[in-house]
Short mmCIF file of C-alpha atoms in Angstrom, two decimals:
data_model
loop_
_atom_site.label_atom_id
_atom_site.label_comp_id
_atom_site.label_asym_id
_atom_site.label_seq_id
_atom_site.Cartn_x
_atom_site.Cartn_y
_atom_site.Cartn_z
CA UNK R 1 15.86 -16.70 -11.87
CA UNK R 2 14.43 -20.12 -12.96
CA UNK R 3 10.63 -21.27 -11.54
CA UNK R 4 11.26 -25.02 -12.87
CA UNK R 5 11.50 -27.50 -10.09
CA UNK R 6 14.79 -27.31 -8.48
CA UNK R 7 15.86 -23.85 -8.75
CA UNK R 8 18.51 -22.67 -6.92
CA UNK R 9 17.41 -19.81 -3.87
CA UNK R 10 17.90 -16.32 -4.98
CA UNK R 11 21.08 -14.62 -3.32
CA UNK R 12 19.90 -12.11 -0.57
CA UNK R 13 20.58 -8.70 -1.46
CA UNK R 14 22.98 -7.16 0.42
CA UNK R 15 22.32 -4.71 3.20
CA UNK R 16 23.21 -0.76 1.58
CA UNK R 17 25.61 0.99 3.68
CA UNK R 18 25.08 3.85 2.01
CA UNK R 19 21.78 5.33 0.44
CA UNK R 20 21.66 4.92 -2.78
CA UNK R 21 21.60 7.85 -5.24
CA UNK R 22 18.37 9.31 -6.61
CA UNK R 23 18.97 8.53 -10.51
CA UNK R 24 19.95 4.55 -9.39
CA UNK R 25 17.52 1.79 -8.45
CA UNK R 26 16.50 1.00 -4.91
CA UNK R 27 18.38 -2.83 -5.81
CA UNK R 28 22.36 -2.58 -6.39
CA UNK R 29 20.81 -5.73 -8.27
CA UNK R 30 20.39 -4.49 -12.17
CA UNK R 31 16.98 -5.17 -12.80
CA UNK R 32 15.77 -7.03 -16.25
CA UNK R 33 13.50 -5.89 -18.37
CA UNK R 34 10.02 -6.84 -18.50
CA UNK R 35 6.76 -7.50 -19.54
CA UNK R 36 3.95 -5.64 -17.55
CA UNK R 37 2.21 -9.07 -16.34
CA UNK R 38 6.30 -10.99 -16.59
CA UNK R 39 5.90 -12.07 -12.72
CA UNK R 40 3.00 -14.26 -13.65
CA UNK R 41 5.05 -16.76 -15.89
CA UNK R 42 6.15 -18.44 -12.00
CA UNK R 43 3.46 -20.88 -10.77
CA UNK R 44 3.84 -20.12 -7.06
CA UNK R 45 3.50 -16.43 -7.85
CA UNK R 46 0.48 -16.74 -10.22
CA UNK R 47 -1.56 -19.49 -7.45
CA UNK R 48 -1.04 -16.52 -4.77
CA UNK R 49 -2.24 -13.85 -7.51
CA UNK R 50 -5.45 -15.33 -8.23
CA UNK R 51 -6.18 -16.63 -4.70
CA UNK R 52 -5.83 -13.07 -3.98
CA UNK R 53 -8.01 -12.02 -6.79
CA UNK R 54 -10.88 -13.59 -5.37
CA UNK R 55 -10.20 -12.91 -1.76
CA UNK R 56 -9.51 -9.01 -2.25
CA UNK R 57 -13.78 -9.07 -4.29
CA UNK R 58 -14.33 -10.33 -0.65
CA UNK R 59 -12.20 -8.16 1.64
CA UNK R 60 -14.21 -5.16 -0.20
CA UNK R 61 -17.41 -6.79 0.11
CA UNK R 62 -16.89 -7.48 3.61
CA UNK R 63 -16.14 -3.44 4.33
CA UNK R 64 -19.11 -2.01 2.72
CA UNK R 65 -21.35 -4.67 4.37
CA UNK R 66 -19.64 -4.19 7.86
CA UNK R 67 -20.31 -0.47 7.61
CA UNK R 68 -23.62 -0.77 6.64
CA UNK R 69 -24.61 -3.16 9.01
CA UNK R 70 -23.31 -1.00 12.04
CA UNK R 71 -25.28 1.82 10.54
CA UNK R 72 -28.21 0.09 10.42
CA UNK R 73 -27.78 -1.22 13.97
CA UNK R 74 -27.44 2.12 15.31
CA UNK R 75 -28.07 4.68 13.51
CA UNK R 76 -24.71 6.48 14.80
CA UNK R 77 -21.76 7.20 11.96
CA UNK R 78 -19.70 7.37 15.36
CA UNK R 79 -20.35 3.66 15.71
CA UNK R 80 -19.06 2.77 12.14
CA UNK R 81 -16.02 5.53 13.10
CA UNK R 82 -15.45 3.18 15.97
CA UNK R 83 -15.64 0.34 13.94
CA UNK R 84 -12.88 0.93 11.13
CA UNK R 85 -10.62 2.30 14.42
CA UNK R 86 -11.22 -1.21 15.97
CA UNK R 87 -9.63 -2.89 12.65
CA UNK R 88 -6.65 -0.71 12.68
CA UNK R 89 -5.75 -0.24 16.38
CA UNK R 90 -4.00 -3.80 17.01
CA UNK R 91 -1.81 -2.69 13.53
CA UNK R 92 -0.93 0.70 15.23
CA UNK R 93 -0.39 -1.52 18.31
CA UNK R 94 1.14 -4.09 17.90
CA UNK R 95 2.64 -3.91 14.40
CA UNK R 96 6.09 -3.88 15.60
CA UNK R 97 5.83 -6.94 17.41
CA UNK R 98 3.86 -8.48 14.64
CA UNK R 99 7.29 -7.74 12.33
CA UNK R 100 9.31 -9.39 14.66
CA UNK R 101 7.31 -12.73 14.37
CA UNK R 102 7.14 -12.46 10.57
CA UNK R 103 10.53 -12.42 10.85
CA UNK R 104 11.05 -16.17 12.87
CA UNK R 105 8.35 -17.87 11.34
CA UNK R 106 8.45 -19.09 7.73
CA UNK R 107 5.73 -16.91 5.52
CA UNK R 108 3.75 -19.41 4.24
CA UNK R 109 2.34 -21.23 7.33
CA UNK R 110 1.83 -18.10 8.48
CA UNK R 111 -0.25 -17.30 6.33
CA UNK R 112 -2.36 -19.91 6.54
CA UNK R 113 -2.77 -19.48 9.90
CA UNK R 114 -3.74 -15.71 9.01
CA UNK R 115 -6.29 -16.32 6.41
CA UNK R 116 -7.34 -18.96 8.33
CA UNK R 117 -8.55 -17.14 11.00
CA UNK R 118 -10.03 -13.90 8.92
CA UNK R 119 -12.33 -16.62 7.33
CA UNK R 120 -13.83 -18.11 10.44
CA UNK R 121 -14.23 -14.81 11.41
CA UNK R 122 -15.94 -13.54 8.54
CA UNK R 123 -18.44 -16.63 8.73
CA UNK R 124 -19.22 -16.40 12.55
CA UNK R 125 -20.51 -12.95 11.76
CA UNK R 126 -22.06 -14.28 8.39
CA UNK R 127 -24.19 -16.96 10.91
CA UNK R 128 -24.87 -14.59 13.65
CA UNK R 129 -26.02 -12.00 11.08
CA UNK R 130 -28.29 -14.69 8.92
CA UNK R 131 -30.05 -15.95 12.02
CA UNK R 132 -30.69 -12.50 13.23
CA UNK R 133 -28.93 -12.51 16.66
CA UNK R 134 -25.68 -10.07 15.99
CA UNK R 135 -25.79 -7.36 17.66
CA UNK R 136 -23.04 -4.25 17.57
CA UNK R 137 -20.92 -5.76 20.11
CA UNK R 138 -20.15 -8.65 17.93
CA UNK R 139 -19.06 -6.34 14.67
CA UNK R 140 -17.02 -4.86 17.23
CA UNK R 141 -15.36 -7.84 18.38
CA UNK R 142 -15.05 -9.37 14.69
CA UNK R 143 -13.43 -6.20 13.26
CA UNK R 144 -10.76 -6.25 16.46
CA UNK R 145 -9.82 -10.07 15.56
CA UNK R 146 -9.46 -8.86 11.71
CA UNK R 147 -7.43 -5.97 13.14
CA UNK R 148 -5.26 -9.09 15.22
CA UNK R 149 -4.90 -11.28 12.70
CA UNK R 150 -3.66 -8.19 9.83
CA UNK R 151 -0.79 -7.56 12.12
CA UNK R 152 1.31 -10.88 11.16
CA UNK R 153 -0.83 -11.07 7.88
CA UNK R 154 0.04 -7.36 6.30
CA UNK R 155 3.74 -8.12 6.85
CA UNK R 156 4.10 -11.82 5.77
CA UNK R 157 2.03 -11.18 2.49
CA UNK R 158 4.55 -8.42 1.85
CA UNK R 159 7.47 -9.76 2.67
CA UNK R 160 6.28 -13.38 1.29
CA UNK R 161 5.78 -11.58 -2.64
CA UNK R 162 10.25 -11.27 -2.17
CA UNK R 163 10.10 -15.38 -1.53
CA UNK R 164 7.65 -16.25 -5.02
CA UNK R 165 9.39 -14.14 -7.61
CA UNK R 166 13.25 -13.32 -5.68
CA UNK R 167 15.01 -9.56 -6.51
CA UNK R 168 14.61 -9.50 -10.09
CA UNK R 169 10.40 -9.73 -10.58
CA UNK R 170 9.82 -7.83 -7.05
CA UNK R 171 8.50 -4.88 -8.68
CA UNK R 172 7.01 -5.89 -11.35
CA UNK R 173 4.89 -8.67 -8.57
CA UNK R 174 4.19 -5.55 -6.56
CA UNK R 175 2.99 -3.86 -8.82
CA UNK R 176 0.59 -6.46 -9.84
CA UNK R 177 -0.44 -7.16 -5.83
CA UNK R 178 -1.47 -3.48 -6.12
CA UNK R 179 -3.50 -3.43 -9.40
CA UNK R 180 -4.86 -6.70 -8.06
CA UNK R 181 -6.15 -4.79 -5.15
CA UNK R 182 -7.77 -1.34 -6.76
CA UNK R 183 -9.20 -3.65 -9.27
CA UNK R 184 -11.11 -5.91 -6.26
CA UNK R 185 -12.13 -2.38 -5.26
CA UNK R 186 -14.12 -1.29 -8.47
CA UNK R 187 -15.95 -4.78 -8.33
CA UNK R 188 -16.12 -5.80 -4.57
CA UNK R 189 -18.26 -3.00 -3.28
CA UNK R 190 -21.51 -3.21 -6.66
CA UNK R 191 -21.73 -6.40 -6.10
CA UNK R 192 -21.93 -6.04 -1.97
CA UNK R 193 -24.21 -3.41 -3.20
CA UNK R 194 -26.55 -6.06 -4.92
CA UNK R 195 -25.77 -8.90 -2.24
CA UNK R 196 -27.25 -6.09 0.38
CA UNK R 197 -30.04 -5.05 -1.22
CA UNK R 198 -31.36 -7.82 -2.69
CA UNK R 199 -30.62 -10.79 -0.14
CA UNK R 200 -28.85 -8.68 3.12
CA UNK R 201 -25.42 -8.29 4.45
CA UNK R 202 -25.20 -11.35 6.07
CA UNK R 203 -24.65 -12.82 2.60
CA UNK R 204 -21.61 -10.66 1.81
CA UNK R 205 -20.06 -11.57 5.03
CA UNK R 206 -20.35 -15.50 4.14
CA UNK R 207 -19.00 -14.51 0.69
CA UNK R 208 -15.85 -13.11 1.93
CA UNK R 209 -15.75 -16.01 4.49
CA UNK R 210 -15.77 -18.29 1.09
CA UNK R 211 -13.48 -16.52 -0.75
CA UNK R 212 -10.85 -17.45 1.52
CA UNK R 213 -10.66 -20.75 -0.11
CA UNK R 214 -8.82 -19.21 -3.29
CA UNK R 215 -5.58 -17.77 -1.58
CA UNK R 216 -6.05 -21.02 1.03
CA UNK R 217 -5.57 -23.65 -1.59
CA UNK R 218 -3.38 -21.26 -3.52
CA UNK R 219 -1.09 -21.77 -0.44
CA UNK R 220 -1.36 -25.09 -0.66
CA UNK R 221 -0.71 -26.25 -3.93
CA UNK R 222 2.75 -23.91 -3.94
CA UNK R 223 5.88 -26.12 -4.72
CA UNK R 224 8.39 -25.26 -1.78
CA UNK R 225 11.13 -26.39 -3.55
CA UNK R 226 11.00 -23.42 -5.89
CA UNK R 227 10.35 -21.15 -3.48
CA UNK R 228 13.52 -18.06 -2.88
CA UNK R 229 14.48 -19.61 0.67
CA UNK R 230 15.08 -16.60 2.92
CA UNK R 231 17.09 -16.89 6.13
CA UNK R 232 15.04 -16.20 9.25
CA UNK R 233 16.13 -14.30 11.92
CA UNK R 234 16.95 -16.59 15.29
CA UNK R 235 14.75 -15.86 18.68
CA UNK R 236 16.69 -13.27 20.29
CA UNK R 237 15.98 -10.19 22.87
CA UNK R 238 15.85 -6.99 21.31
CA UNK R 239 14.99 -7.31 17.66
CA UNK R 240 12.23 -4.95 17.86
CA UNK R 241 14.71 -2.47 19.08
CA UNK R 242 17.11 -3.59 16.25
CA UNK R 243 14.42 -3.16 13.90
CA UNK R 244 13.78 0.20 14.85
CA UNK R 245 17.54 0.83 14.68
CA UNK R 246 17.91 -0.88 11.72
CA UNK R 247 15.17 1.71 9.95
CA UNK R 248 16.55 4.74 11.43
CA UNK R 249 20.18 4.28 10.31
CA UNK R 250 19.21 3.82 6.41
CA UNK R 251 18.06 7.44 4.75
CA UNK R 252 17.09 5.14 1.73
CA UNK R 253 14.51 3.66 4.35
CA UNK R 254 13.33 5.81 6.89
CA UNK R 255 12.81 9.22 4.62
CA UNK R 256 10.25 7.27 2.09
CA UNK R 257 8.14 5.55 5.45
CA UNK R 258 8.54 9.40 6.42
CA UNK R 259 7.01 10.94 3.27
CA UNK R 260 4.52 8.21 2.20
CA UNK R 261 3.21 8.87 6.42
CA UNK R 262 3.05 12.28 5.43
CA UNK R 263 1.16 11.51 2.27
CA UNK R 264 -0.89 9.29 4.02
CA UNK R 265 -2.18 11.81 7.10
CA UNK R 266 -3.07 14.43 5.21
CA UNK R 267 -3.52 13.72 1.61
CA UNK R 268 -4.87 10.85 1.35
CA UNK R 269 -7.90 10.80 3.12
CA UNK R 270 -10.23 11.06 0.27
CA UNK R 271 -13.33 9.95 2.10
CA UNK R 272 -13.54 13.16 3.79
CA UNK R 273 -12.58 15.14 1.10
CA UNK R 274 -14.69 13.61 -1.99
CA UNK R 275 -17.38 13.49 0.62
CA UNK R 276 -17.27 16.83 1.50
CA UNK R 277 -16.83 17.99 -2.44
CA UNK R 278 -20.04 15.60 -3.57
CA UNK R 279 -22.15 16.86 -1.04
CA UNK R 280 -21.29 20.49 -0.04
CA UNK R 281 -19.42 21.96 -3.06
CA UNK R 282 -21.31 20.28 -5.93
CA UNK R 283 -24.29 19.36 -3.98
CA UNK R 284 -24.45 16.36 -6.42
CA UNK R 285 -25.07 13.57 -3.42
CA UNK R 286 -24.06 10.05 -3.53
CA UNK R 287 -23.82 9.84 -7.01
CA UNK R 288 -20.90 11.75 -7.74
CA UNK R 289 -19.14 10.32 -4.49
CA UNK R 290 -19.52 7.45 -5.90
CA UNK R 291 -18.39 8.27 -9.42
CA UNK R 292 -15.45 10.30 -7.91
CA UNK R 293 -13.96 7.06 -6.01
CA UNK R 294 -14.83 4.78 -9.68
CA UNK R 295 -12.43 6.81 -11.34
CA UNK R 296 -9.63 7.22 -8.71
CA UNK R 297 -10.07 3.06 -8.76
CA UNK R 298 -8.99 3.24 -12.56
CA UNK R 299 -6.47 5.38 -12.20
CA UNK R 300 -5.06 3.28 -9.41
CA UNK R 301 -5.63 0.43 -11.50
CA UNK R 302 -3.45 2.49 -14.42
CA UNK R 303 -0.45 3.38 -12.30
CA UNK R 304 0.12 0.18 -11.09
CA UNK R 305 0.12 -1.46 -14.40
CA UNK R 306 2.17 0.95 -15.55
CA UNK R 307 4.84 0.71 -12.35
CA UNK R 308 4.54 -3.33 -13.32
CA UNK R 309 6.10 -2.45 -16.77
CA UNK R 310 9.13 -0.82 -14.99
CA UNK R 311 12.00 -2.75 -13.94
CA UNK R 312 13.21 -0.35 -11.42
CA UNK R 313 11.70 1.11 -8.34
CA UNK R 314 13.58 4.73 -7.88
CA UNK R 315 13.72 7.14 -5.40
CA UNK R 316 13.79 10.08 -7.64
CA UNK R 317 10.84 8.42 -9.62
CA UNK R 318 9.20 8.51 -5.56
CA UNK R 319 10.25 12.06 -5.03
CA UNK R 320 8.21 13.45 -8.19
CA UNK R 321 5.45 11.47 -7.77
CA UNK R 322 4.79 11.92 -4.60
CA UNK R 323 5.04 16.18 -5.28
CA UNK R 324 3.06 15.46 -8.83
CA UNK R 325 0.28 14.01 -6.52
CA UNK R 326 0.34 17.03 -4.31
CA UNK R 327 0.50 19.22 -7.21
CA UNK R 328 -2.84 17.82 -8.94
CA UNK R 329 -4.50 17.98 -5.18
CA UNK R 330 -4.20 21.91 -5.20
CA UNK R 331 -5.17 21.86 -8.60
CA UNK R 332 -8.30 19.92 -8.11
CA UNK R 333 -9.06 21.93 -4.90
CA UNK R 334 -9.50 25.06 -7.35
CA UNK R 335 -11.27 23.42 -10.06
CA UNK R 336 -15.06 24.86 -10.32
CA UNK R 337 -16.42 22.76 -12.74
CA UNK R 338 -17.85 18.92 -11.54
CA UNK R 339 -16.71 17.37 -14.20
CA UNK R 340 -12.99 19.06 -14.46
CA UNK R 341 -12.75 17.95 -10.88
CA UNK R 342 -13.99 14.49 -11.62
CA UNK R 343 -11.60 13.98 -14.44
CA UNK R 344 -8.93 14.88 -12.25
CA UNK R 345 -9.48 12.01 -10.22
CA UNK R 346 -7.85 9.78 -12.86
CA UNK R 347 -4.42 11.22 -12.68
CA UNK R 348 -4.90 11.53 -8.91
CA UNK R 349 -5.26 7.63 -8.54
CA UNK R 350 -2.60 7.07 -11.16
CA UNK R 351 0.06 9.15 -8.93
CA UNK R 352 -0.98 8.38 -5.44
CA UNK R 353 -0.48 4.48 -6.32
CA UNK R 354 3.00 5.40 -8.08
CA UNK R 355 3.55 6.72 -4.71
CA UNK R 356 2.66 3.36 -2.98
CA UNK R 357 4.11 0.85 -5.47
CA UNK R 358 7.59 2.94 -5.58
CA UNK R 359 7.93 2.81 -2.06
CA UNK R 360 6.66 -0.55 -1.24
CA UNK R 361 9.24 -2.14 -3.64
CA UNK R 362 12.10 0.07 -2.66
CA UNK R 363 11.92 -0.41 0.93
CA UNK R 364 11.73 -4.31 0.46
CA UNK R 365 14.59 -3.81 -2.03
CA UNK R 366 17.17 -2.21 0.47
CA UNK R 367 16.13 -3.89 3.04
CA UNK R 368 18.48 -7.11 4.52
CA UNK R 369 15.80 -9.93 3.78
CA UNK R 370 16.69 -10.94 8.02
CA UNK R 371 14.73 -7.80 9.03
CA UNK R 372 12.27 -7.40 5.98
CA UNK R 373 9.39 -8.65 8.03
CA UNK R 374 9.43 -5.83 11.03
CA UNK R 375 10.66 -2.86 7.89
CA UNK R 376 7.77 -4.10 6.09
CA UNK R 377 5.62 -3.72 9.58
CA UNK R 378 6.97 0.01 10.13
CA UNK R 379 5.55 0.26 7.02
CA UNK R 380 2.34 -0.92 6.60
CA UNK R 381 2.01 0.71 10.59
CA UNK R 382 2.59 4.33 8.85
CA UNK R 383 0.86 3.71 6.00
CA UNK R 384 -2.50 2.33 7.12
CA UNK R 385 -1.85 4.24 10.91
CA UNK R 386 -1.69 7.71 8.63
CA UNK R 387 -5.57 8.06 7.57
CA UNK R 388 -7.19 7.44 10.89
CA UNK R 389 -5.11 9.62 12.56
CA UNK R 390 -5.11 12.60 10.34
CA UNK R 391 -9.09 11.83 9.55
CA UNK R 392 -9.99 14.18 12.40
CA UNK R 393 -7.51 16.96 11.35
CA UNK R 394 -8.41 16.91 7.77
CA UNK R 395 -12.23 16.67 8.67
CA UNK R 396 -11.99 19.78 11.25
CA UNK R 397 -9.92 21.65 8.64
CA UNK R 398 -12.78 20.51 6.05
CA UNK R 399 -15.71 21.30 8.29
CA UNK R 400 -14.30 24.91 9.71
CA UNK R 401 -12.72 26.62 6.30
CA UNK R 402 -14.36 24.47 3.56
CA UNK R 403 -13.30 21.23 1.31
CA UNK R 404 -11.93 23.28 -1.16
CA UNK R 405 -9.24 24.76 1.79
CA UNK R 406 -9.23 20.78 3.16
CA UNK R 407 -7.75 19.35 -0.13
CA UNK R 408 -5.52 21.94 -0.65
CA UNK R 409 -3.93 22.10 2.73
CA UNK R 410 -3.99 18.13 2.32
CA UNK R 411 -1.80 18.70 -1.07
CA UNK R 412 0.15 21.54 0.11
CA UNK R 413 1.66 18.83 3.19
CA UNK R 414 2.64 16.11 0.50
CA UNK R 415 4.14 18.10 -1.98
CA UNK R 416 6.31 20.49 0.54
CA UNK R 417 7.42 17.15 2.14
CA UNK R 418 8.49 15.99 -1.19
CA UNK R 419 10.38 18.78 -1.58
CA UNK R 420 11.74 18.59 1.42
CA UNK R 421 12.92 14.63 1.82
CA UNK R 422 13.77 15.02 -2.03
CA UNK R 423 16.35 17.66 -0.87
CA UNK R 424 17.66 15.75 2.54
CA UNK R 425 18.17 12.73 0.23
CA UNK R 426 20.08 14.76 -2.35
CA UNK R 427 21.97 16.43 -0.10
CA UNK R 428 22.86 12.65 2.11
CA UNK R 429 23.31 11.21 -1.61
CA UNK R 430 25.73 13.82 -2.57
CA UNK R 431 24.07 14.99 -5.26
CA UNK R 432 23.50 18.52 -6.62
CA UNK R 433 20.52 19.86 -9.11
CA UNK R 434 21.12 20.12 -12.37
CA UNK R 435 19.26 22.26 -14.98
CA UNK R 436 19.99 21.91 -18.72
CA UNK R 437 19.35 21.16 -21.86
CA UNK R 438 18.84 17.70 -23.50
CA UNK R 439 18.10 17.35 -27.25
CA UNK R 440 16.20 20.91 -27.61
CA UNK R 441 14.48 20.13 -24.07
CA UNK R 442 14.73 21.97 -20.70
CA UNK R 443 16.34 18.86 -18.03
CA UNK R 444 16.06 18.85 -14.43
CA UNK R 445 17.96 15.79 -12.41
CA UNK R 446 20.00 14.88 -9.44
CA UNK R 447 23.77 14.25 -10.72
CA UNK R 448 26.61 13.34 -8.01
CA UNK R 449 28.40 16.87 -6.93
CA UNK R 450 31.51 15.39 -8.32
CA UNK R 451 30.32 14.57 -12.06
CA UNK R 452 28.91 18.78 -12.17
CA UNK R 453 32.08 20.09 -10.63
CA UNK R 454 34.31 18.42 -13.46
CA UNK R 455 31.81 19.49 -16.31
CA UNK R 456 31.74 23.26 -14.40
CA UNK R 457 34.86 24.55 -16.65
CA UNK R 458 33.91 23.02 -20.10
CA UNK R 459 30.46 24.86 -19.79
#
């Protein structure tokens, strides 16, 4: 792939007709190596990775003021419950249908028209807020129009990363997106923190209203011409049917959505669980909530560097993450010391984002770039639909047998489906397990039933 003026459009992948094996990439493409920060080296890629840099300090701010604001409004945690549901209900919604557009329109007006519209938003509350007049009904209101405007934005900044960088820096760009992201989150919420206290939240609303500007003129100043040209799907009846259809008939896409809305329901609701741990098993308060979500940050921050230096998103490398992460939930559920439990947070982050990245990049990998705007919206509709739904299980599980139970039962769910969609994929793949040695080490892999039933007699 060249990023100098004039470079050719990156051939589409082609659709799989066949899941591909566990111990092969999600791309039949074979992917190059690279550096950890190799996506970078094209412009269009590195404008729309520091736009986002400043607009994800924002998107952060933006939440802990929002919350805070509603608290201090009414004095109800229900209203601030209602509040984050408002944001994700038009996603659960409407996400299909949001897909479907991503898919006609081309990405990058799009996206101007999304980030557009979150900024306006973002300053209307930052003027009614500053002058004194907002009231709970408007944080209501603003949080449903971010909710509207997330459900063409989520997929067309997903499916948009494909267009900068083409096949061969996809998961390496990922990757980056998501380190991007957890790093916004260790800075965005001290300094809304400092905004809040010191001048009030209607100055962390005008912030994030600001730092709109950065991905907004990073949009702008992209050179088309170097841009992976994608074919869009026509305007036809029935493509969010054929979406759906589309999904269902892949195992090496609908079993990953499957586990990572597994993962997402019931172990990866961590404000109920650290919560719960801070205050009623360590009775250490808001301090060691906070210090508890600092270190999951850098973790996060670790395993999607880490995912950036691989060249290869695989679905074995999904499989044992995703049960790793499960694993080290249990674990962590039995731990009686503060800081044991604390520490474990690290490796926690590290795996749960190994989970995302992995399965971000491999469903936009196998997926016909036609239809990778309503995938990407099945997606995101699991992924961020998962923790408001199971919030309520989790909590009552939390809240009638302890947090200790709660995390468990949350890490018990994603490591059993692990197992399990690790097993259905095997078994779809044709593949068998293998245990052996390797150079003095004990090896456990997936190796096609064929390759094990010709090496049968020589053992």
């Amino acid at each position: 792939m060249s990023s100098g003026p004039g470079a050719a459009s990156a051939p589409a992948p082609e659709p799989h007709d066949s899941p591909p094996a566990l111990d092969a990439p999600a791309s039949t493409r074979p992917a190059r190596k690279s550096s950890m920060f190799s996506s970078l080296k094209v412009r269009n890629y590195r404008l729309f990775f520091m736009g986002q840099v400043v607009s994800n300090i924002g998107t952060w701010m933006q939440r802990i003021a929002q919350d805070w604001l509603v608290l201090s409004l009414t004095g109800s945690s229900a209203a601030v419950g209602i509040t984050t549901a408002l944001q994700f209900l038009p996603m659960l919604l409407f996400g299909l249908y949001g897909g479907v557009l991503v898919d006609r329109l081309r990405k990058r007006p799009a996206l101007l028209v999304t980030q557009s519209s979150m900024a306006l938003t973002a300053i209307a509350l930052a003027v009614l807020t500053l002058t004194g007049q907002v009231q709970v009904w408007h944080v209501y209101v603003a949080a449903f129009a971010v909710g509207l405007a997330t459900v063409v934005d989520n997929p067309a900044r997903q499916s948009f990363v494909s267009e900068l960088v083409g096949p061969g820096q996809l998961q390496n760009a990922v990757s980056l997106n998501s380190a991007n992201f957890q790093s916004a989150r260790l800075v965005g919420p001290a300094v809304a923190g400092l905004l809040i206290t010191g001048v009030g939240t209607g100055y962390a609303f005008l912030f994030n209203g600001l730092s709109f500007i950065a991905p907004l003129t990073g949009l702008l100043l992209m050179r088309a011409r170097e841009l992976h040209v994608v074919e869009r799907a026509p305007r036809a009846k029935g493509q969010l049917r054929e979406g759906v259809r589309y999904v269902t008939g892949r195992p090496e896409l609908i079993w990953p959505i499957v586990l990572v809305g597994f993962v997402g329901t019931f172990a990866f609701n961590f404000p109920v669980y650290l919560s719960a741990f801070a205050d009623d098993v360590f009775h250490a308060g808001a301090g060691a909530y906070s210090m508890f979500n600092t270190l999951m940050a850098v973790g996060s921050v670790a395993g999607a560097l880490l995912a950036a230096r691989r060249g290869t998103a695989r679905l074995r490398l999904l499989i044992a993450a995703a049960l790793v992460f499960g694993t080290l939930e249990i674990v962590a559920a039995t731990t009686p010391s503060l800081w044991m439990f604390a520490l474990l947070m690290i490796p926690l982050g590290l795996f749960g984002m190994t989970v995302n990245v992995t399965t971000n990049t491999s469903i936009q990998m196998s997926t016909d770039p036609a239809m990778r705007g309503r995938v990407m919206a099945l997606y995101m509709m699991v992924f961020l639909g998962g923790s408001p739904v199971g919030a309520p299980i989790v909590g009552w599980i939390t809240d009638t047998y302890g947090a200790r139970v709660g995390l468990a039962a949350g890490g018990a769910v994603a490591a059993l489906a692990a197992a399990v969609i690790g097993l259905i994929l095997a078994r779809v793949g044709n593949l068998r397990l293998s245990v052996g040695w390797h150079r003095g080490h004990p090896r456990v892999r997936f190796v096609p039933r064929e390759q094990q039933e010709a090496l049968a007699p020589a053992a």
